[in-house]
Amino acid sequence: MGPGHPECPERLDAIEDRLLASGVGAALEHREAPVAPISDIELAHGRMHVAALRGLTDGLREEINAGGPTHAQIDPDTSLNVYTWDAALRAAGAALAATDAVLAGEMENAFCAIRPPGHHACRDKAMGFCFFNNVAIAALYALERHGLKRVAIVDFDVHHGNGTEDIVKGDQRVLMVSFFQHPFYPEGGSVSNASNLVNVPVPAYTKGAEVRALIDAHWIPRLEAYQPEMIFISAGFDAHRDDDLGQMGLVESDYAWITERIKNVARRHSQGRIVSCLEGGYDLNALARSVEAHVRVLADL
């Protein structure tokens, strides 16, 4: 995104270092992220959106060769460079490969340490650090390519997953449950009252105990009634109390608790099948500790 931007390469370095130092990484199987086929990305995105991002990348490469700028601005917070296109294809590709592996029974669940994030990417618009909606692509891929009938998306990022909502609203094959700080970015929070959405807006400075109670009251009954065949997680960790991009008060134990609750639903209805994809989380230490807590629960460590 450019110098000083919070959505930076150091985020993945911090996660990798923490998993290595804690010993958690040694208990996991690691796989490289492949490139997602354009045909699968277009399950969630319009062809013009995909073509526009590719065109921006090609144009930027020509400008750089002519001594021009190194970044193309999408919005005030979001820019791409000549490597963004490939990174975004591999971020989506990780989610697709994880979906394949989990559905093939090669692993019970997977965590995709990927960037750029995805849950603000709408069907026809990149925004909020996001270009392709990794979780929405994977969820629709499970439905369209693998023949599942019902999947759930769980989003616990501090920001509302407006892009995911834009893509799945009204699609009864997908149940999306989320909480998010409100009012906050993106402006307006949820703009849909579609019956397949369970949006739980919470005020700034909400702490873990309140979030846990809201999850038990709103998410879990809907997930239990829906009985998803697979669960996808938009795993943003910027609701952590140390993260300056949000003003909520979660800590690592809250993320472990949320993950356990999701995993319990998956055990009962989804054969344990979960694919979790990194979204936000910008305080490097808090991000790394929270991912460790999340992955420990996923891996039964």
PDB file of C-alpha atoms in Angstrom:
ATOM      1  CA  MET A   1       0.000   0.000   0.000  1.00  0.00           C
ATOM      2  CA  GLY A   2       3.027   2.306   0.401  1.00  0.00           C
ATOM      3  CA  PRO A   3       5.319   3.404   3.243  1.00  0.00           C
ATOM      4  CA  GLY A   4       3.727   3.726   6.670  1.00  0.00           C
ATOM      5  CA  HIS A   5       0.468   2.007   5.715  1.00  0.00           C
ATOM      6  CA  PRO A   6      -0.978  -0.291   8.410  1.00  0.00           C
ATOM      7  CA  GLU A   7      -1.779  -3.047   5.870  1.00  0.00           C
ATOM      8  CA  CYS A   8       1.883  -3.952   5.492  1.00  0.00           C
ATOM      9  CA  PRO A   9       4.027  -7.038   4.786  1.00  0.00           C
ATOM     10  CA  GLU A  10       5.199  -7.048   8.401  1.00  0.00           C
ATOM     11  CA  ARG A  11       1.768  -8.341   9.416  1.00  0.00           C
ATOM     12  CA  LEU A  12       2.462 -11.780   7.960  1.00  0.00           C
ATOM     13  CA  ASP A  13       6.034 -11.712   9.289  1.00  0.00           C
ATOM     14  CA  ALA A  14       4.715 -11.096  12.807  1.00  0.00           C
ATOM     15  CA  ILE A  15       2.295 -14.013  12.532  1.00  0.00           C
ATOM     16  CA  GLU A  16       4.935 -16.372  11.177  1.00  0.00           C
ATOM     17  CA  ASP A  17       7.448 -15.360  13.857  1.00  0.00           C
ATOM     18  CA  ARG A  18       4.908 -15.854  16.635  1.00  0.00           C
ATOM     19  CA  LEU A  19       3.810 -19.286  15.424  1.00  0.00           C
ATOM     20  CA  LEU A  20       7.453 -20.320  15.117  1.00  0.00           C
ATOM     21  CA  ALA A  21       8.507 -19.002  18.547  1.00  0.00           C
ATOM     22  CA  SER A  22       5.472 -20.499  20.307  1.00  0.00           C
ATOM     23  CA  GLY A  23       5.945 -23.925  18.745  1.00  0.00           C
ATOM     24  CA  VAL A  24       2.478 -23.835  17.233  1.00  0.00           C
ATOM     25  CA  GLY A  25       3.882 -23.648  13.718  1.00  0.00           C
ATOM     26  CA  ALA A  26       5.697 -26.956  14.151  1.00  0.00           C
ATOM     27  CA  ALA A  27       2.382 -28.712  14.774  1.00  0.00           C
ATOM     28  CA  LEU A  28       0.823 -27.443  11.543  1.00  0.00           C
ATOM     29  CA  GLU A  29       1.024 -28.460   7.917  1.00  0.00           C
ATOM     30  CA  HIS A  30       2.107 -25.508   5.793  1.00  0.00           C
ATOM     31  CA  ARG A  31       1.156 -25.085   2.145  1.00  0.00           C
ATOM     32  CA  GLU A  32       1.971 -22.404  -0.401  1.00  0.00           C
ATOM     33  CA  ALA A  33      -0.902 -20.392  -1.813  1.00  0.00           C
ATOM     34  CA  PRO A  34      -1.635 -21.094  -5.485  1.00  0.00           C
ATOM     35  CA  VAL A  35      -2.992 -18.560  -7.971  1.00  0.00           C
ATOM     36  CA  ALA A  36      -6.791 -18.469  -8.091  1.00  0.00           C
ATOM     37  CA  PRO A  37      -8.367 -19.019 -11.522  1.00  0.00           C
ATOM     38  CA  ILE A  38     -10.142 -15.920 -12.798  1.00  0.00           C
ATOM     39  CA  SER A  39     -13.254 -18.027 -13.422  1.00  0.00           C
ATOM     40  CA  ASP A  40     -13.477 -18.760  -9.703  1.00  0.00           C
ATOM     41  CA  ILE A  41     -12.895 -15.138  -8.682  1.00  0.00           C
ATOM     42  CA  GLU A  42     -15.791 -14.228 -10.966  1.00  0.00           C
ATOM     43  CA  LEU A  43     -18.110 -16.361  -8.837  1.00  0.00           C
ATOM     44  CA  ALA A  44     -18.122 -13.364  -6.466  1.00  0.00           C
ATOM     45  CA  HIS A  45     -17.010 -10.464  -8.666  1.00  0.00           C
ATOM     46  CA  GLY A  46     -18.144  -8.914 -11.910  1.00  0.00           C
ATOM     47  CA  ARG A  47     -15.942  -9.355 -14.964  1.00  0.00           C
ATOM     48  CA  MET A  48     -15.508  -5.595 -15.344  1.00  0.00           C
ATOM     49  CA  HIS A  49     -14.167  -5.301 -11.791  1.00  0.00           C
ATOM     50  CA  VAL A  50     -11.609  -8.032 -12.391  1.00  0.00           C
ATOM     51  CA  ALA A  51     -10.636  -6.584 -15.775  1.00  0.00           C
ATOM     52  CA  ALA A  52     -10.296  -3.096 -14.299  1.00  0.00           C
ATOM     53  CA  LEU A  53      -7.849  -4.246 -11.627  1.00  0.00           C
ATOM     54  CA  ARG A  54      -5.801  -6.115 -14.206  1.00  0.00           C
ATOM     55  CA  GLY A  55      -5.856  -3.066 -16.477  1.00  0.00           C
ATOM     56  CA  LEU A  56      -4.748  -0.773 -13.641  1.00  0.00           C
ATOM     57  CA  THR A  57      -1.832  -3.104 -12.942  1.00  0.00           C
ATOM     58  CA  ASP A  58      -0.760  -3.234 -16.583  1.00  0.00           C
ATOM     59  CA  GLY A  59      -1.054   0.529 -16.909  1.00  0.00           C
ATOM     60  CA  LEU A  60       0.935   1.107 -13.741  1.00  0.00           C
ATOM     61  CA  ARG A  61       3.712  -1.137 -15.008  1.00  0.00           C
ATOM     62  CA  GLU A  62       3.963   0.979 -18.146  1.00  0.00           C
ATOM     63  CA  GLU A  63       4.010   4.185 -16.111  1.00  0.00           C
ATOM     64  CA  ILE A  64       6.806   2.884 -13.885  1.00  0.00           C
ATOM     65  CA  ASN A  65       8.861   1.965 -16.936  1.00  0.00           C
ATOM     66  CA  ALA A  66       8.416   5.569 -18.066  1.00  0.00           C
ATOM     67  CA  GLY A  67       9.511   6.929 -14.677  1.00  0.00           C
ATOM     68  CA  GLY A  68       5.985   7.450 -13.341  1.00  0.00           C
ATOM     69  CA  PRO A  69       4.390   6.682  -9.954  1.00  0.00           C
ATOM     70  CA  THR A  70       4.763   3.295  -8.238  1.00  0.00           C
ATOM     71  CA  HIS A  71       1.191   3.106  -6.895  1.00  0.00           C
ATOM     72  CA  ALA A  72      -2.317   3.593  -8.292  1.00  0.00           C
ATOM     73  CA  GLN A  73      -4.839   4.997  -5.819  1.00  0.00           C
ATOM     74  CA  ILE A  74      -8.164   3.134  -5.464  1.00  0.00           C
ATOM     75  CA  ASP A  75      -9.541   5.268  -2.624  1.00  0.00           C
ATOM     76  CA  PRO A  76      -7.925   7.464   0.072  1.00  0.00           C
ATOM     77  CA  ASP A  77      -6.917   4.363   2.077  1.00  0.00           C
ATOM     78  CA  THR A  78      -6.271   1.823  -0.669  1.00  0.00           C
ATOM     79  CA  SER A  79      -3.667   1.654  -3.411  1.00  0.00           C
ATOM     80  CA  LEU A  80      -2.114  -1.033  -5.561  1.00  0.00           C
ATOM     81  CA  ASN A  81       1.356  -1.572  -6.957  1.00  0.00           C
ATOM     82  CA  VAL A  82       2.529  -3.895  -9.700  1.00  0.00           C
ATOM     83  CA  TYR A  83       2.635  -6.854  -7.279  1.00  0.00           C
ATOM     84  CA  THR A  84      -0.855  -6.383  -5.824  1.00  0.00           C
ATOM     85  CA  TRP A  85      -2.593  -8.286  -8.622  1.00  0.00           C
ATOM     86  CA  ASP A  86      -0.484 -11.410  -8.055  1.00  0.00           C
ATOM     87  CA  ALA A  87      -0.802 -11.144  -4.277  1.00  0.00           C
ATOM     88  CA  ALA A  88      -4.585 -10.808  -4.515  1.00  0.00           C
ATOM     89  CA  LEU A  89      -4.786 -13.836  -6.818  1.00  0.00           C
ATOM     90  CA  ARG A  90      -2.788 -15.886  -4.320  1.00  0.00           C
ATOM     91  CA  ALA A  91      -4.813 -14.662  -1.340  1.00  0.00           C
ATOM     92  CA  ALA A  92      -7.975 -15.878  -3.057  1.00  0.00           C
ATOM     93  CA  GLY A  93      -6.108 -18.968  -4.212  1.00  0.00           C
ATOM     94  CA  ALA A  94      -5.197 -19.840  -0.628  1.00  0.00           C
ATOM     95  CA  ALA A  95      -8.862 -19.747   0.365  1.00  0.00           C
ATOM     96  CA  LEU A  96      -9.808 -21.952  -2.600  1.00  0.00           C
ATOM     97  CA  ALA A  97      -6.995 -24.454  -1.993  1.00  0.00           C
ATOM     98  CA  ALA A  98      -7.927 -24.638   1.686  1.00  0.00           C
ATOM     99  CA  THR A  99     -11.548 -25.286   0.709  1.00  0.00           C
ATOM    100  CA  ASP A 100     -10.479 -28.094  -1.622  1.00  0.00           C
ATOM    101  CA  ALA A 101      -8.246 -29.676   1.025  1.00  0.00           C
ATOM    102  CA  VAL A 102     -10.833 -29.505   3.794  1.00  0.00           C
ATOM    103  CA  LEU A 103     -13.617 -30.899   1.597  1.00  0.00           C
ATOM    104  CA  ALA A 104     -11.296 -33.674   0.411  1.00  0.00           C
ATOM    105  CA  GLY A 105     -10.713 -34.666   4.030  1.00  0.00           C
ATOM    106  CA  GLU A 106      -6.988 -33.902   3.857  1.00  0.00           C
ATOM    107  CA  MET A 107      -7.384 -31.640   6.909  1.00  0.00           C
ATOM    108  CA  GLU A 108     -10.220 -30.787   9.250  1.00  0.00           C
ATOM    109  CA  ASN A 109      -9.734 -27.038   9.009  1.00  0.00           C
ATOM    110  CA  ALA A 110      -7.323 -24.412   7.714  1.00  0.00           C
ATOM    111  CA  PHE A 111      -6.130 -20.903   8.513  1.00  0.00           C
ATOM    112  CA  CYS A 112      -5.050 -18.768   5.551  1.00  0.00           C
ATOM    113  CA  ALA A 113      -2.406 -16.186   6.531  1.00  0.00           C
ATOM    114  CA  ILE A 114      -2.988 -13.931   3.554  1.00  0.00           C
ATOM    115  CA  ARG A 115      -2.942 -10.342   2.422  1.00  0.00           C
ATOM    116  CA  PRO A 116      -4.426  -8.267   0.970  1.00  0.00           C
ATOM    117  CA  PRO A 117      -7.571  -8.839   3.056  1.00  0.00           C
ATOM    118  CA  GLY A 118     -10.943  -9.190   1.375  1.00  0.00           C
ATOM    119  CA  HIS A 119     -14.141  -8.495   3.297  1.00  0.00           C
ATOM    120  CA  HIS A 120     -14.596  -4.883   2.105  1.00  0.00           C
ATOM    121  CA  ALA A 121     -14.293  -5.886  -1.570  1.00  0.00           C
ATOM    122  CA  CYS A 122     -17.771  -5.645  -3.094  1.00  0.00           C
ATOM    123  CA  ARG A 123     -18.921  -7.445  -6.202  1.00  0.00           C
ATOM    124  CA  ASP A 124     -17.862  -4.534  -8.407  1.00  0.00           C
ATOM    125  CA  LYS A 125     -15.673  -2.367  -6.172  1.00  0.00           C
ATOM    126  CA  ALA A 126     -12.308  -2.519  -4.389  1.00  0.00           C
ATOM    127  CA  MET A 127     -12.077  -0.544  -1.138  1.00  0.00           C
ATOM    128  CA  GLY A 128     -10.826  -0.620   2.439  1.00  0.00           C
ATOM    129  CA  PHE A 129      -7.471  -2.324   1.680  1.00  0.00           C
ATOM    130  CA  CYS A 130      -9.381  -5.080  -0.201  1.00  0.00           C
ATOM    131  CA  PHE A 131      -9.421  -6.070  -3.884  1.00  0.00           C
ATOM    132  CA  PHE A 132     -10.974  -9.558  -4.080  1.00  0.00           C
ATOM    133  CA  ASN A 133     -13.275 -10.937  -1.393  1.00  0.00           C
ATOM    134  CA  ASN A 134     -11.393 -14.080  -0.403  1.00  0.00           C
ATOM    135  CA  VAL A 135     -14.032 -15.522   1.925  1.00  0.00           C
ATOM    136  CA  ALA A 136     -16.978 -14.818  -0.379  1.00  0.00           C
ATOM    137  CA  ILE A 137     -15.106 -16.372  -3.308  1.00  0.00           C
ATOM    138  CA  ALA A 138     -14.341 -19.501  -1.263  1.00  0.00           C
ATOM    139  CA  ALA A 139     -17.896 -19.790   0.066  1.00  0.00           C
ATOM    140  CA  LEU A 140     -19.437 -19.535  -3.408  1.00  0.00           C
ATOM    141  CA  TYR A 141     -16.780 -21.923  -4.728  1.00  0.00           C
ATOM    142  CA  ALA A 142     -17.849 -24.515  -2.146  1.00  0.00           C
ATOM    143  CA  LEU A 143     -21.436 -24.124  -3.324  1.00  0.00           C
ATOM    144  CA  GLU A 144     -20.875 -23.933  -7.066  1.00  0.00           C
ATOM    145  CA  ARG A 145     -17.876 -26.225  -7.597  1.00  0.00           C
ATOM    146  CA  HIS A 146     -18.322 -28.706  -4.750  1.00  0.00           C
ATOM    147  CA  GLY A 147     -22.102 -28.848  -4.638  1.00  0.00           C
ATOM    148  CA  LEU A 148     -22.671 -27.887  -1.004  1.00  0.00           C
ATOM    149  CA  LYS A 149     -26.157 -26.637  -0.184  1.00  0.00           C
ATOM    150  CA  ARG A 150     -25.533 -24.406   2.861  1.00  0.00           C
ATOM    151  CA  VAL A 151     -22.442 -22.582   4.097  1.00  0.00           C
ATOM    152  CA  ALA A 152     -21.932 -19.996   6.810  1.00  0.00           C
ATOM    153  CA  ILE A 153     -19.628 -16.982   6.934  1.00  0.00           C
ATOM    154  CA  VAL A 154     -18.574 -15.701  10.356  1.00  0.00           C
ATOM    155  CA  ASP A 155     -16.966 -12.224  10.429  1.00  0.00           C
ATOM    156  CA  PHE A 156     -15.412 -10.932  13.674  1.00  0.00           C
ATOM    157  CA  ASP A 157     -13.379  -8.055  12.230  1.00  0.00           C
ATOM    158  CA  VAL A 158     -13.905  -4.695  13.970  1.00  0.00           C
ATOM    159  CA  HIS A 159     -15.161  -3.268  10.660  1.00  0.00           C
ATOM    160  CA  HIS A 160     -18.383  -4.368   9.016  1.00  0.00           C
ATOM    161  CA  GLY A 161     -17.835  -6.805   6.138  1.00  0.00           C
ATOM    162  CA  ASN A 162     -19.780  -4.658   3.702  1.00  0.00           C
ATOM    163  CA  GLY A 163     -18.243  -6.314   0.670  1.00  0.00           C
ATOM    164  CA  THR A 164     -19.212  -9.800   1.798  1.00  0.00           C
ATOM    165  CA  GLU A 165     -22.721  -8.556   2.544  1.00  0.00           C
ATOM    166  CA  ASP A 166     -22.935  -6.987  -0.919  1.00  0.00           C
ATOM    167  CA  ILE A 167     -22.038 -10.309  -2.534  1.00  0.00           C
ATOM    168  CA  VAL A 168     -24.134 -12.742  -0.463  1.00  0.00           C
ATOM    169  CA  LYS A 169     -27.167 -10.733   0.673  1.00  0.00           C
ATOM    170  CA  GLY A 170     -30.360 -12.556  -0.240  1.00  0.00           C
ATOM    171  CA  ASP A 171     -28.545 -15.778  -1.180  1.00  0.00           C
ATOM    172  CA  GLN A 172     -30.193 -18.317   1.105  1.00  0.00           C
ATOM    173  CA  ARG A 173     -27.348 -20.777   0.502  1.00  0.00           C
ATOM    174  CA  VAL A 174     -25.176 -18.519   2.676  1.00  0.00           C
ATOM    175  CA  LEU A 175     -25.775 -17.402   6.267  1.00  0.00           C
ATOM    176  CA  MET A 176     -23.516 -14.497   7.296  1.00  0.00           C
ATOM    177  CA  VAL A 177     -23.139 -13.611  10.976  1.00  0.00           C
ATOM    178  CA  SER A 178     -21.003 -10.724  12.199  1.00  0.00           C
ATOM    179  CA  PHE A 179     -20.385  -8.139  14.852  1.00  0.00           C
ATOM    180  CA  PHE A 180     -18.690  -4.818  14.172  1.00  0.00           C
ATOM    181  CA  GLN A 181     -18.047  -1.471  15.795  1.00  0.00           C
ATOM    182  CA  HIS A 182     -20.770   1.030  14.872  1.00  0.00           C
ATOM    183  CA  PRO A 183     -20.792   3.827  13.895  1.00  0.00           C
ATOM    184  CA  PHE A 184     -17.453   3.259  12.186  1.00  0.00           C
ATOM    185  CA  TYR A 185     -15.899   2.493   8.814  1.00  0.00           C
ATOM    186  CA  PRO A 186     -17.472   1.714   6.395  1.00  0.00           C
ATOM    187  CA  GLU A 187     -20.033   4.463   6.695  1.00  0.00           C
ATOM    188  CA  GLY A 188     -23.495   3.178   7.443  1.00  0.00           C
ATOM    189  CA  GLY A 189     -22.527  -0.285   8.668  1.00  0.00           C
ATOM    190  CA  SER A 190     -25.037  -2.794   7.405  1.00  0.00           C
ATOM    191  CA  VAL A 191     -27.233  -1.425   4.638  1.00  0.00           C
ATOM    192  CA  SER A 192     -29.293  -4.576   4.165  1.00  0.00           C
ATOM    193  CA  ASN A 193     -31.936  -6.358   6.195  1.00  0.00           C
ATOM    194  CA  ALA A 194     -31.736  -9.522   4.094  1.00  0.00           C
ATOM    195  CA  SER A 195     -32.926 -12.575   5.985  1.00  0.00           C
ATOM    196  CA  ASN A 196     -29.621 -14.437   5.554  1.00  0.00           C
ATOM    197  CA  LEU A 197     -27.655 -11.779   7.482  1.00  0.00           C
ATOM    198  CA  VAL A 198     -27.172 -11.566  11.252  1.00  0.00           C
ATOM    199  CA  ASN A 199     -25.456  -8.222  11.835  1.00  0.00           C
ATOM    200  CA  VAL A 200     -24.701  -7.232  15.432  1.00  0.00           C
ATOM    201  CA  PRO A 201     -23.444  -3.623  15.629  1.00  0.00           C
ATOM    202  CA  VAL A 202     -21.736  -2.714  18.903  1.00  0.00           C
ATOM    203  CA  PRO A 203     -20.540   0.649  20.240  1.00  0.00           C
ATOM    204  CA  ALA A 204     -16.919   1.651  20.672  1.00  0.00           C
ATOM    205  CA  TYR A 205     -15.198   0.363  23.822  1.00  0.00           C
ATOM    206  CA  THR A 206     -17.299  -2.800  23.939  1.00  0.00           C
ATOM    207  CA  LYS A 207     -15.317  -5.512  25.728  1.00  0.00           C
ATOM    208  CA  GLY A 208     -15.123  -9.259  25.392  1.00  0.00           C
ATOM    209  CA  ALA A 209     -17.792 -10.193  27.949  1.00  0.00           C
ATOM    210  CA  GLU A 210     -20.434  -8.187  26.090  1.00  0.00           C
ATOM    211  CA  VAL A 211     -19.366  -9.602  22.736  1.00  0.00           C
ATOM    212  CA  ARG A 212     -19.535 -13.161  24.074  1.00  0.00           C
ATOM    213  CA  ALA A 213     -23.068 -12.581  25.339  1.00  0.00           C
ATOM    214  CA  LEU A 214     -24.149 -11.139  21.977  1.00  0.00           C
ATOM    215  CA  ILE A 215     -22.660 -14.087  20.114  1.00  0.00           C
ATOM    216  CA  ASP A 216     -24.517 -16.571  22.305  1.00  0.00           C
ATOM    217  CA  ALA A 217     -27.744 -14.604  21.924  1.00  0.00           C
ATOM    218  CA  HIS A 218     -27.636 -13.836  18.194  1.00  0.00           C
ATOM    219  CA  TRP A 219     -25.086 -15.915  16.258  1.00  0.00           C
ATOM    220  CA  ILE A 220     -25.306 -19.345  17.803  1.00  0.00           C
ATOM    221  CA  PRO A 221     -29.081 -19.900  17.575  1.00  0.00           C
ATOM    222  CA  ARG A 222     -29.097 -18.915  13.899  1.00  0.00           C
ATOM    223  CA  LEU A 223     -26.055 -21.066  13.090  1.00  0.00           C
ATOM    224  CA  GLU A 224     -27.541 -24.047  14.932  1.00  0.00           C
ATOM    225  CA  ALA A 225     -30.851 -23.697  13.103  1.00  0.00           C
ATOM    226  CA  TYR A 226     -29.128 -23.219   9.732  1.00  0.00           C
ATOM    227  CA  GLN A 227     -26.864 -26.295  10.107  1.00  0.00           C
ATOM    228  CA  PRO A 228     -24.127 -25.181   7.675  1.00  0.00           C
ATOM    229  CA  GLU A 229     -22.208 -27.858   5.821  1.00  0.00           C
ATOM    230  CA  MET A 230     -19.044 -25.731   6.032  1.00  0.00           C
ATOM    231  CA  ILE A 231     -18.022 -22.557   7.884  1.00  0.00           C
ATOM    232  CA  PHE A 232     -15.835 -19.751   6.543  1.00  0.00           C
ATOM    233  CA  ILE A 233     -14.319 -17.183   8.908  1.00  0.00           C
ATOM    234  CA  SER A 234     -13.351 -13.605   8.110  1.00  0.00           C
ATOM    235  CA  ALA A 235     -10.788 -13.505  10.886  1.00  0.00           C
ATOM    236  CA  GLY A 236     -10.023  -9.869  11.624  1.00  0.00           C
ATOM    237  CA  PHE A 237      -8.183  -9.187  14.867  1.00  0.00           C
ATOM    238  CA  ASP A 238      -8.493  -5.387  14.927  1.00  0.00           C
ATOM    239  CA  ALA A 239     -11.182  -5.468  17.638  1.00  0.00           C
ATOM    240  CA  HIS A 240      -8.269  -6.151  20.014  1.00  0.00           C
ATOM    241  CA  ARG A 241      -7.886  -3.539  22.739  1.00  0.00           C
ATOM    242  CA  ASP A 242      -4.327  -2.740  21.576  1.00  0.00           C
ATOM    243  CA  ASP A 243      -5.286  -2.077  17.935  1.00  0.00           C
ATOM    244  CA  ASP A 244      -5.449   1.612  17.043  1.00  0.00           C
ATOM    245  CA  LEU A 245      -7.603   1.047  13.942  1.00  0.00           C
ATOM    246  CA  GLY A 246     -10.556   0.156  16.160  1.00  0.00           C
ATOM    247  CA  GLN A 247     -11.860   1.134  19.579  1.00  0.00           C
ATOM    248  CA  MET A 248     -13.053  -2.186  20.965  1.00  0.00           C
ATOM    249  CA  GLY A 249     -11.699  -4.154  23.895  1.00  0.00           C
ATOM    250  CA  LEU A 250     -11.186  -7.791  22.923  1.00  0.00           C
ATOM    251  CA  VAL A 251      -8.135  -9.789  24.015  1.00  0.00           C
ATOM    252  CA  GLU A 252      -6.606 -13.106  22.970  1.00  0.00           C
ATOM    253  CA  SER A 253      -8.820 -15.190  25.250  1.00  0.00           C
ATOM    254  CA  ASP A 254     -11.890 -13.705  23.567  1.00  0.00           C
ATOM    255  CA  TYR A 255     -10.666 -14.797  20.141  1.00  0.00           C
ATOM    256  CA  ALA A 256      -9.992 -18.277  21.513  1.00  0.00           C
ATOM    257  CA  TRP A 257     -13.532 -18.390  22.968  1.00  0.00           C
ATOM    258  CA  ILE A 258     -15.127 -17.196  19.711  1.00  0.00           C
ATOM    259  CA  THR A 259     -13.146 -19.795  17.755  1.00  0.00           C
ATOM    260  CA  GLU A 260     -14.244 -22.547  20.142  1.00  0.00           C
ATOM    261  CA  ARG A 261     -17.887 -21.556  19.765  1.00  0.00           C
ATOM    262  CA  ILE A 262     -17.573 -21.638  15.970  1.00  0.00           C
ATOM    263  CA  LYS A 263     -15.756 -24.942  16.142  1.00  0.00           C
ATOM    264  CA  ASN A 264     -18.507 -26.457  18.279  1.00  0.00           C
ATOM    265  CA  VAL A 265     -21.068 -25.584  15.607  1.00  0.00           C
ATOM    266  CA  ALA A 266     -18.789 -27.032  12.943  1.00  0.00           C
ATOM    267  CA  ARG A 267     -18.409 -30.280  14.887  1.00  0.00           C
ATOM    268  CA  ARG A 268     -22.174 -30.680  15.162  1.00  0.00           C
ATOM    269  CA  HIS A 269     -23.201 -29.721  11.643  1.00  0.00           C
ATOM    270  CA  SER A 270     -20.191 -29.310   9.317  1.00  0.00           C
ATOM    271  CA  GLN A 271     -18.006 -32.351   9.968  1.00  0.00           C
ATOM    272  CA  GLY A 272     -15.611 -29.889  11.609  1.00  0.00           C
ATOM    273  CA  ARG A 273     -14.992 -28.181   8.277  1.00  0.00           C
ATOM    274  CA  ILE A 274     -13.710 -24.604   8.711  1.00  0.00           C
ATOM    275  CA  VAL A 275     -11.650 -22.321   6.482  1.00  0.00           C
ATOM    276  CA  SER A 276     -10.471 -19.166   8.223  1.00  0.00           C
ATOM    277  CA  CYS A 277      -8.963 -16.240   6.305  1.00  0.00           C
ATOM    278  CA  LEU A 278      -7.026 -13.340   7.777  1.00  0.00           C
ATOM    279  CA  GLU A 279      -8.694  -9.952   7.473  1.00  0.00           C
ATOM    280  CA  GLY A 280      -7.680  -7.025   9.707  1.00  0.00           C
ATOM    281  CA  GLY A 281      -5.339  -6.706  12.664  1.00  0.00           C
ATOM    282  CA  TYR A 282      -2.755  -3.945  12.586  1.00  0.00           C
ATOM    283  CA  ASP A 283      -0.995  -3.852  15.935  1.00  0.00           C
ATOM    284  CA  LEU A 284       1.657  -6.407  15.087  1.00  0.00           C
ATOM    285  CA  ASN A 285       2.076  -7.871  18.566  1.00  0.00           C
ATOM    286  CA  ALA A 286      -1.650  -8.091  19.271  1.00  0.00           C
ATOM    287  CA  LEU A 287      -2.248  -9.555  15.823  1.00  0.00           C
ATOM    288  CA  ALA A 288       0.390 -12.242  16.284  1.00  0.00           C
ATOM    289  CA  ARG A 289      -0.841 -13.232  19.756  1.00  0.00           C
ATOM    290  CA  SER A 290      -4.472 -13.313  18.614  1.00  0.00           C
ATOM    291  CA  VAL A 291      -3.721 -15.458  15.571  1.00  0.00           C
ATOM    292  CA  GLU A 292      -1.818 -17.870  17.809  1.00  0.00           C
ATOM    293  CA  ALA A 293      -4.847 -18.131  20.113  1.00  0.00           C
ATOM    294  CA  HIS A 294      -7.168 -18.660  17.110  1.00  0.00           C
ATOM    295  CA  VAL A 295      -4.961 -21.300  15.503  1.00  0.00           C
ATOM    296  CA  ARG A 296      -4.385 -23.146  18.789  1.00  0.00           C
ATOM    297  CA  VAL A 297      -8.128 -23.749  19.070  1.00  0.00           C
ATOM    298  CA  LEU A 298      -8.482 -24.723  15.399  1.00  0.00           C
ATOM    299  CA  ALA A 299      -5.619 -27.211  15.765  1.00  0.00           C
ATOM    300  CA  ASP A 300      -6.675 -28.552  19.197  1.00  0.00           C
ATOM    301  CA  LEU A 301      -3.334 -27.545  20.682  1.00  0.00           C
TER     302      LEU A 301
END
